[in-house]
Short mmCIF file of C-alpha atoms in Angstrom, two decimals:
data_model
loop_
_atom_site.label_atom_id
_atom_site.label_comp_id
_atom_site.label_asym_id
_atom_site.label_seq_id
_atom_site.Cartn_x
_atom_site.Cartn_y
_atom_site.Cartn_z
CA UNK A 27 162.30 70.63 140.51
CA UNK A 28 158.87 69.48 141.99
CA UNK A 29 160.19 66.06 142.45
CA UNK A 30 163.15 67.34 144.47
CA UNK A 31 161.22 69.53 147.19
CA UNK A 32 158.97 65.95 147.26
CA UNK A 33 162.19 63.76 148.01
CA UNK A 34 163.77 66.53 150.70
CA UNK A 35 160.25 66.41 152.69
CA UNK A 36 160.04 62.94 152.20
CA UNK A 37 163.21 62.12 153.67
CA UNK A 38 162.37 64.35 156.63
CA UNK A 39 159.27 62.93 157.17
CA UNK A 40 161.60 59.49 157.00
CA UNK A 41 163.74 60.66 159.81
CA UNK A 42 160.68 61.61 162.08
CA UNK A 43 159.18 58.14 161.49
CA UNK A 44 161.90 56.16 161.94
CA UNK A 45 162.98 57.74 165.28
CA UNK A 46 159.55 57.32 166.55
CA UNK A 47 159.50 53.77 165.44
CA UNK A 48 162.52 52.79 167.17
CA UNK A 49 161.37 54.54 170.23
CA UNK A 50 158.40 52.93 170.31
CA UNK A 51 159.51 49.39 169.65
CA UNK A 52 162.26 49.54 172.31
CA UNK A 53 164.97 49.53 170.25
CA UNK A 54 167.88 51.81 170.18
CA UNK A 55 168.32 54.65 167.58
CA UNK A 56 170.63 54.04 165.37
CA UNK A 57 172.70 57.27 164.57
CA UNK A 58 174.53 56.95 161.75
CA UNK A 59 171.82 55.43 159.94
CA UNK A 60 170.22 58.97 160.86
CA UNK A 61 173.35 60.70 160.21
CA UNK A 62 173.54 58.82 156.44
CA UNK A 63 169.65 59.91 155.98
CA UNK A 64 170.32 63.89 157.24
CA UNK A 65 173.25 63.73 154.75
CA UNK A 66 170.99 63.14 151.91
CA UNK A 67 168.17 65.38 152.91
CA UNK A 68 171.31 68.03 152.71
CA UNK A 69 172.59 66.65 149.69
CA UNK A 70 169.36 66.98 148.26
CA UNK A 71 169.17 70.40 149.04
CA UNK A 72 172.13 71.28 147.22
CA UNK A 73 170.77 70.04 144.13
CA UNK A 74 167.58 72.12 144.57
CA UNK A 75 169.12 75.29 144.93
CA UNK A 76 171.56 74.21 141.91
CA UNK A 77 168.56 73.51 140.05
CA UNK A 78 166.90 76.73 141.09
CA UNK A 79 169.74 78.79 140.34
CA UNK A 80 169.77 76.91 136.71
CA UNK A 81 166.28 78.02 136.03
CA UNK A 82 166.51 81.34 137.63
CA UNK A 83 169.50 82.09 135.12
CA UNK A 84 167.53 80.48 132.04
CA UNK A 85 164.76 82.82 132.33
CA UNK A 86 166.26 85.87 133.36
CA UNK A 87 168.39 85.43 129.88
CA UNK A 88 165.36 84.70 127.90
CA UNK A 89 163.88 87.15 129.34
CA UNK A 90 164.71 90.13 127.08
CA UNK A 91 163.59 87.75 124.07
CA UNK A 92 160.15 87.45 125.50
CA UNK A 93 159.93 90.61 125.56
CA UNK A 94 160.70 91.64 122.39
CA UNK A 95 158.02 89.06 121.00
CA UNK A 96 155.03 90.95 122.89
CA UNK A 97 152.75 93.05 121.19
CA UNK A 98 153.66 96.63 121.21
CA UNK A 99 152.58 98.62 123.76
CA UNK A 100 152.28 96.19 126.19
CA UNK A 101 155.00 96.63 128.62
CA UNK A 102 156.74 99.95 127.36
CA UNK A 103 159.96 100.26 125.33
CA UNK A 104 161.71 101.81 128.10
CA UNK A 105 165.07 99.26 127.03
CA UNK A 106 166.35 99.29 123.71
CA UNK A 107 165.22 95.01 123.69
CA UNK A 108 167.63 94.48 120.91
CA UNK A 109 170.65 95.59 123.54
CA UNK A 110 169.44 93.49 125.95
CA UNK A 111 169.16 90.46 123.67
CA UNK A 112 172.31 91.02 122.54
CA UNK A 113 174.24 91.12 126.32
CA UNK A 114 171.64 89.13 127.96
CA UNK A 115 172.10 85.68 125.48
CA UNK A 116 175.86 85.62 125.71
CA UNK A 117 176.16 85.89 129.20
CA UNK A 118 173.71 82.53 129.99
CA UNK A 119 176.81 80.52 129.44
CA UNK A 120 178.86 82.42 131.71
CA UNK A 121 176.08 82.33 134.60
CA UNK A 122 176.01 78.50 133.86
CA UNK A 123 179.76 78.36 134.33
CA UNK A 124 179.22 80.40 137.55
CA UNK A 125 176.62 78.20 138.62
CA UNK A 126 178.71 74.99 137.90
CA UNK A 127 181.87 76.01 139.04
CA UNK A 128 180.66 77.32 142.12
CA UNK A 129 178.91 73.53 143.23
CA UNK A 130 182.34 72.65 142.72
CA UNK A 131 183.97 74.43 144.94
CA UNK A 132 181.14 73.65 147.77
CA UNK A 133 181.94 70.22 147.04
CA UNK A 134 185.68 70.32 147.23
CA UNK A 135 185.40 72.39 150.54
CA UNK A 136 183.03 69.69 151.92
CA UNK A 137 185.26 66.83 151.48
CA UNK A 138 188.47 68.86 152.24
CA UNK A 139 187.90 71.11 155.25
CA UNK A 140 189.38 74.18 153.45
CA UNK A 141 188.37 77.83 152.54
CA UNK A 142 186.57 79.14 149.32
CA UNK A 143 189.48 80.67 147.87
CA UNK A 144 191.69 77.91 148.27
CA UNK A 145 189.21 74.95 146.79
CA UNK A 146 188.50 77.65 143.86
CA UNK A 147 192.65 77.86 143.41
CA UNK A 148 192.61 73.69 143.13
CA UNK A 149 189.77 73.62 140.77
CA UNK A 150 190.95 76.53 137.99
CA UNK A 151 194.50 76.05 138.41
#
């Protein structure tokens, strides 16, 4: 995760350089070269908050099982932990799937101009 917030500043700090290297040399900017570069800073992006979102889910379902491994008395057994286990665990695959499916549909409305609904429609069906 580190390493992807260090490649989406590095490739802005890329963009700034370059521009003000071909400024100051004369030459002409060349826009789709910035254009391909701004594309991969976004690109980039995407991944992070797909990673994030991965993590995020991972320890919000492990939560409950950390938890339960604490001493007692140390947070309060307000929640029966057992309950929470037991819904929390399952449903990791089904955030995943959520997660997954859901960078697939960005992806297919990206290259195909269309809505959310209709990209989601091509990819299940």
């Amino acid at each position: 995760l580190a390493m992807v917030v260090c490649r989406i500043a590095c490739t802005a700090r890329n963009i700034k350089s370059y521009t003000r290297f071909m400024e100051s040399q004369g030459f002409g900017i060349d826009e789709a070269h910035i254009q391909r570069m701004k594309a991969r800073q976004h690109e980039t992006k995407v991944v992070l908050i797909q990673a994030t979102a991965y993590i995020a889910v991972l320890v919000l379902t492990l939560f409950s099982t950390i938890i339960t491994k604490m001493p007692d008395g140390a947070i309060g057994r307000a929640i029966n932990e057992n309950m929470s286990e037991l819904i929390l665990l399952p449903l990791q695959g089904v955030f995943n799937l959520l997660i997954f499916v859901g960078h697939k549909v960005y992806a297919y409305c990206r290259t195909n101009d269309c809505s959310i609904s209709y990209a989601l429609w091509q990819i299940l069906c």
